[in-house]
PDB file of C-alpha atoms and ligand atoms in Angstrom:
ATOM      1  CA  UNK A   1     185.766  98.131 172.782  1.00  0.00           C
ATOM      2  CA  UNK A   2     182.236  97.572 171.296  1.00  0.00           C
ATOM      3  CA  UNK A   3     181.138 100.834 172.289  1.00  0.00           C
ATOM      4  CA  UNK A   4     184.026 102.393 169.728  1.00  0.00           C
ATOM      5  CA  UNK A   5     182.965 100.235 167.261  1.00  0.00           C
ATOM      6  CA  UNK A   6     179.298 101.681 167.747  1.00  0.00           C
ATOM      7  CA  UNK A   7     180.007 105.359 167.915  1.00  0.00           C
ATOM      8  CA  UNK A   8     182.710 105.145 165.029  1.00  0.00           C
ATOM      9  CA  UNK A   9     179.173 103.485 163.099  1.00  0.00           C
ATOM     10  CA  UNK A  10     177.058 106.455 164.614  1.00  0.00           C
ATOM     11  CA  UNK A  11     179.436 108.971 163.338  1.00  0.00           C
ATOM     12  CA  UNK A  12     180.229 107.359 160.061  1.00  0.00           C
ATOM     13  CA  UNK A  13     176.174 107.450 159.164  1.00  0.00           C
ATOM     14  CA  UNK A  14     176.102 111.325 160.569  1.00  0.00           C
ATOM     15  CA  UNK A  15     178.814 112.305 157.918  1.00  0.00           C
ATOM     16  CA  UNK A  16     177.312 110.076 155.137  1.00  0.00           C
ATOM     17  CA  UNK A  17     173.896 111.763 155.844  1.00  0.00           C
ATOM     18  CA  UNK A  18     175.330 115.071 155.594  1.00  0.00           C
ATOM     19  CA  UNK A  19     177.142 114.403 152.277  1.00  0.00           C
ATOM     20  CA  UNK A  20     174.005 112.893 150.614  1.00  0.00           C
ATOM     21  CA  UNK A  21     172.407 116.507 151.859  1.00  0.00           C
ATOM     22  CA  UNK A  22     174.999 118.644 150.742  1.00  0.00           C
ATOM     23  CA  UNK A  23     175.180 116.924 146.995  1.00  0.00           C
ATOM     24  CA  UNK A  24     171.333 117.218 146.946  1.00  0.00           C
ATOM     25  CA  UNK A  25     171.419 121.052 147.814  1.00  0.00           C
ATOM     26  CA  UNK A  26     174.285 121.597 145.519  1.00  0.00           C
ATOM     27  CA  UNK A  27     172.389 119.855 142.420  1.00  0.00           C
ATOM     28  CA  UNK A  28     169.175 121.488 142.929  1.00  0.00           C
ATOM     29  CA  UNK A  29     170.482 125.014 143.655  1.00  0.00           C
ATOM     30  CA  UNK A  30     172.225 124.687 140.107  1.00  0.00           C
ATOM     31  CA  UNK A  31     169.106 124.091 138.388  1.00  0.00           C
ATOM     32  CA  UNK A  32     166.663 126.839 138.955  1.00  0.00           C
ATOM     33  CA  UNK A  33     164.704 125.765 135.598  1.00  0.00           C
ATOM     34  CA  UNK A  34     162.748 122.977 137.474  1.00  0.00           C
ATOM     35  CA  UNK A  35     160.541 120.882 135.330  1.00  0.00           C
ATOM     36  CA  UNK A  36     162.230 121.429 132.052  1.00  0.00           C
ATOM     37  CA  UNK A  37     160.851 124.934 131.832  1.00  0.00           C
ATOM     38  CA  UNK A  38     162.842 127.988 130.199  1.00  0.00           C
ATOM     39  CA  UNK A  39     164.834 130.376 132.221  1.00  0.00           C
ATOM     40  CA  UNK A  40     164.321 134.145 130.951  1.00  0.00           C
ATOM     41  CA  UNK A  41     165.866 137.235 132.913  1.00  0.00           C
ATOM     42  CA  UNK A  42     162.681 139.074 134.206  1.00  0.00           C
ATOM     43  CA  UNK A  43     164.825 142.442 133.186  1.00  0.00           C
ATOM     44  CA  UNK A  44     165.542 141.424 129.569  1.00  0.00           C
ATOM     45  CA  UNK A  45     161.704 140.513 128.783  1.00  0.00           C
ATOM     46  CA  UNK A  46     161.583 143.526 126.804  1.00  0.00           C
ATOM     47  CA  UNK A  47     164.464 142.801 124.868  1.00  0.00           C
ATOM     48  CA  UNK A  48     163.798 138.896 123.810  1.00  0.00           C
ATOM     49  CA  UNK A  49     162.925 138.486 120.263  1.00  0.00           C
ATOM     50  CA  UNK A  50     159.686 136.496 121.063  1.00  0.00           C
ATOM     51  CA  UNK A  51     158.488 138.925 123.889  1.00  0.00           C
ATOM     52  CA  UNK A  52     159.250 142.519 123.010  1.00  0.00           C
ATOM     53  CA  UNK A  53     156.229 142.402 120.630  1.00  0.00           C
ATOM     54  CA  UNK A  54     153.856 140.001 122.347  1.00  0.00           C
ATOM     55  CA  UNK A  55     150.898 138.550 120.669  1.00  0.00           C
ATOM     56  CA  UNK A  56     149.768 136.009 118.222  1.00  0.00           C
ATOM     57  CA  UNK A  57     152.496 134.589 115.620  1.00  0.00           C
ATOM     58  CA  UNK A  58     151.540 132.102 112.859  1.00  0.00           C
ATOM     59  CA  UNK A  59     154.265 129.104 112.614  1.00  0.00           C
ATOM     60  CA  UNK A  60     154.829 126.798 109.957  1.00  0.00           C
ATOM     61  CA  UNK A  61     156.267 122.918 110.234  1.00  0.00           C
ATOM     62  CA  UNK A  62     155.095 122.351 114.077  1.00  0.00           C
ATOM     63  CA  UNK A  63     152.396 120.544 115.407  1.00  0.00           C
ATOM     64  CA  UNK A  64     150.628 123.656 116.167  1.00  0.00           C
ATOM     65  CA  UNK A  65     149.569 126.713 114.233  1.00  0.00           C
ATOM     66  CA  UNK A  66     150.326 129.875 116.476  1.00  0.00           C
ATOM     67  CA  UNK A  67     152.631 130.669 118.912  1.00  0.00           C
ATOM     68  CA  UNK A  68     150.732 133.126 121.419  1.00  0.00           C
ATOM     69  CA  UNK A  69     153.439 135.262 123.642  1.00  0.00           C
ATOM     70  CA  UNK A  70     151.881 137.057 126.486  1.00  0.00           C
ATOM     71  CA  UNK A  71     153.762 139.316 129.065  1.00  0.00           C
ATOM     72  CA  UNK A  72     152.320 140.464 132.308  1.00  0.00           C
ATOM     73  CA  UNK A  73     153.226 142.933 135.002  1.00  0.00           C
ATOM     74  CA  UNK A  74     151.256 144.588 137.443  1.00  0.00           C
ATOM     75  CA  UNK A  75     148.709 145.267 136.312  1.00  0.00           C
ATOM     76  CA  UNK A  76     147.949 144.426 132.771  1.00  0.00           C
ATOM     77  CA  UNK A  77     149.186 142.034 130.229  1.00  0.00           C
ATOM     78  CA  UNK A  78     150.450 142.481 126.613  1.00  0.00           C
ATOM     79  CA  UNK A  79     148.756 142.321 124.410  1.00  0.00           C
ATOM     80  CA  UNK A  80     145.849 143.996 125.980  1.00  0.00           C
ATOM     81  CA  UNK A  81     143.274 142.015 123.576  1.00  0.00           C
ATOM     82  CA  UNK A  82     143.921 139.182 120.955  1.00  0.00           C
ATOM     83  CA  UNK A  83     142.057 137.664 118.136  1.00  0.00           C
ATOM     84  CA  UNK A  84     142.188 133.812 117.579  1.00  0.00           C
ATOM     85  CA  UNK A  85     141.101 132.022 114.171  1.00  0.00           C
ATOM     86  CA  UNK A  86     138.468 129.344 115.205  1.00  0.00           C
ATOM     87  CA  UNK A  87     139.825 125.853 115.465  1.00  0.00           C
ATOM     88  CA  UNK A  88     143.564 126.851 115.643  1.00  0.00           C
ATOM     89  CA  UNK A  89     145.857 125.020 117.710  1.00  0.00           C
ATOM     90  CA  UNK A  90     147.841 127.724 119.783  1.00  0.00           C
ATOM     91  CA  UNK A  91     151.001 127.252 121.675  1.00  0.00           C
ATOM     92  CA  UNK A  92     150.855 129.771 124.622  1.00  0.00           C
ATOM     93  CA  UNK A  93     153.942 131.106 126.139  1.00  0.00           C
ATOM     94  CA  UNK A  94     154.056 133.680 129.142  1.00  0.00           C
ATOM     95  CA  UNK A  95     155.963 135.224 131.439  1.00  0.00           C
ATOM     96  CA  UNK A  96     156.117 137.980 133.967  1.00  0.00           C
ATOM     97  CA  UNK A  97     158.156 140.992 134.321  1.00  0.00           C
ATOM     98  CA  UNK A  98     157.634 141.440 137.957  1.00  0.00           C
ATOM     99  CA  UNK A  99     155.903 139.349 140.452  1.00  0.00           C
ATOM    100  CA  UNK A 100     153.864 136.115 139.933  1.00  0.00           C
ATOM    101  CA  UNK A 101     150.507 136.572 138.179  1.00  0.00           C
ATOM    102  CA  UNK A 102     148.090 134.271 136.567  1.00  0.00           C
ATOM    103  CA  UNK A 103     146.428 133.456 133.376  1.00  0.00           C
ATOM    104  CA  UNK A 104     143.135 132.139 133.712  1.00  0.00           C
ATOM    105  CA  UNK A 105     140.896 131.654 130.337  1.00  0.00           C
ATOM    106  CA  UNK A 106     137.305 131.856 131.466  1.00  0.00           C
ATOM    107  CA  UNK A 107     135.060 129.139 130.327  1.00  0.00           C
ATOM    108  CA  UNK A 108     138.031 126.808 129.307  1.00  0.00           C
ATOM    109  CA  UNK A 109     140.767 124.819 131.469  1.00  0.00           C
ATOM    110  CA  UNK A 110     143.454 126.923 130.673  1.00  0.00           C
ATOM    111  CA  UNK A 111     144.974 128.379 133.973  1.00  0.00           C
ATOM    112  CA  UNK A 112     148.369 129.330 134.175  1.00  0.00           C
ATOM    113  CA  UNK A 113     150.853 130.698 136.683  1.00  0.00           C
ATOM    114  CA  UNK A 114     153.293 133.119 135.084  1.00  0.00           C
ATOM    115  CA  UNK A 115     156.474 132.906 137.287  1.00  0.00           C
ATOM    116  CA  UNK A 116     159.326 135.877 136.993  1.00  0.00           C
ATOM    117  CA  UNK A 117     162.342 134.384 135.555  1.00  0.00           C
ATOM    118  CA  UNK A 118     160.315 131.350 134.008  1.00  0.00           C
ATOM    119  CA  UNK A 119     158.367 130.883 130.278  1.00  0.00           C
ATOM    120  CA  UNK A 120     155.215 128.752 131.202  1.00  0.00           C
ATOM    121  CA  UNK A 121     153.787 127.153 128.394  1.00  0.00           C
ATOM    122  CA  UNK A 122     150.446 125.682 127.113  1.00  0.00           C
ATOM    123  CA  UNK A 123     149.005 124.124 124.073  1.00  0.00           C
ATOM    124  CA  UNK A 124     145.675 124.009 123.389  1.00  0.00           C
ATOM    125  CA  UNK A 125     142.954 124.137 120.314  1.00  0.00           C
ATOM    126  CA  UNK A 126     140.280 126.954 120.660  1.00  0.00           C
ATOM    127  CA  UNK A 127     137.476 125.302 118.902  1.00  0.00           C
ATOM    128  CA  UNK A 128     134.549 127.656 120.016  1.00  0.00           C
ATOM    129  CA  UNK A 129     133.925 131.291 118.777  1.00  0.00           C
ATOM    130  CA  UNK A 130     133.549 133.748 121.430  1.00  0.00           C
ATOM    131  CA  UNK A 131     135.000 136.341 123.903  1.00  0.00           C
ATOM    132  CA  UNK A 132     136.894 134.981 126.722  1.00  0.00           C
ATOM    133  CA  UNK A 133     137.748 137.129 129.441  1.00  0.00           C
ATOM    134  CA  UNK A 134     141.415 136.215 130.771  1.00  0.00           C
ATOM    135  CA  UNK A 135     141.890 137.079 134.168  1.00  0.00           C
ATOM    136  CA  UNK A 136     144.763 137.127 136.649  1.00  0.00           C
ATOM    137  CA  UNK A 137     144.296 134.531 139.642  1.00  0.00           C
ATOM    138  CA  UNK A 138     147.281 135.041 141.322  1.00  0.00           C
ATOM    139  CA  UNK A 139     147.099 137.912 144.043  1.00  0.00           C
ATOM    140  CA  UNK A 140     149.616 140.298 142.974  1.00  0.00           C
ATOM    141  CA  UNK A 141     149.041 143.662 144.571  1.00  0.00           C
ATOM    142  CA  UNK A 142     146.049 146.545 144.412  1.00  0.00           C
ATOM    143  CA  UNK A 143     145.369 146.521 140.857  1.00  0.00           C
ATOM    144  CA  UNK A 144     145.119 142.153 140.747  1.00  0.00           C
ATOM    145  CA  UNK A 145     141.391 142.668 140.302  1.00  0.00           C
ATOM    146  CA  UNK A 146     141.484 144.582 137.390  1.00  0.00           C
ATOM    147  CA  UNK A 147     144.072 142.666 135.455  1.00  0.00           C
ATOM    148  CA  UNK A 148     142.719 141.132 132.758  1.00  0.00           C
ATOM    149  CA  UNK A 149     142.907 140.611 128.734  1.00  0.00           C
ATOM    150  CA  UNK A 150     140.451 139.650 126.258  1.00  0.00           C
ATOM    151  CA  UNK A 151     140.912 136.446 123.781  1.00  0.00           C
ATOM    152  CA  UNK A 152     138.487 136.405 120.699  1.00  0.00           C
ATOM    153  CA  UNK A 153     138.102 133.633 118.633  1.00  0.00           C
ATOM    154  CA  UNK A 154     136.660 134.274 115.632  1.00  0.00           C
TER     155      UNK A 154
HETATM  156 CU1  CUA B 201     148.162 139.652 138.219  1.00  0.00          CU
HETATM  157 CU2  CUA B 201     147.040 139.367 139.971  1.00  0.00          CU
END
């Protein structure tokens, strides 16, 4: 009699935990854009109003001065060079059309990961004039070491 109760209890907890796991998997499976990042179809990056002509855009009424749109693909960035006025607060938005790429601006703490399907953002102020070599720091294939762009703060 007692054994049946324990067996029943064991079965009950097993089923209970399977349900919990099932619910967890179901929910996370429906939230590909983790931690509030915006989703973008890698195939449609060129058609997206923001990314079809990547580069620096002046904005009004935001708590930053410019938006900088970056598109990465093996093995180059668009734009290939960008000029930013000294002291400008810039929201960088980046994505990739193929595999995971990096976006590391030498001499700063800007080090983004650009993932297919996601828009990565980082807001920063460019205070120091100079030329900042920006490189890919995620291994992306044979051209990885040549993948770079130049940020000029003037
Ligand atoms: Cu792109 Cu490494």
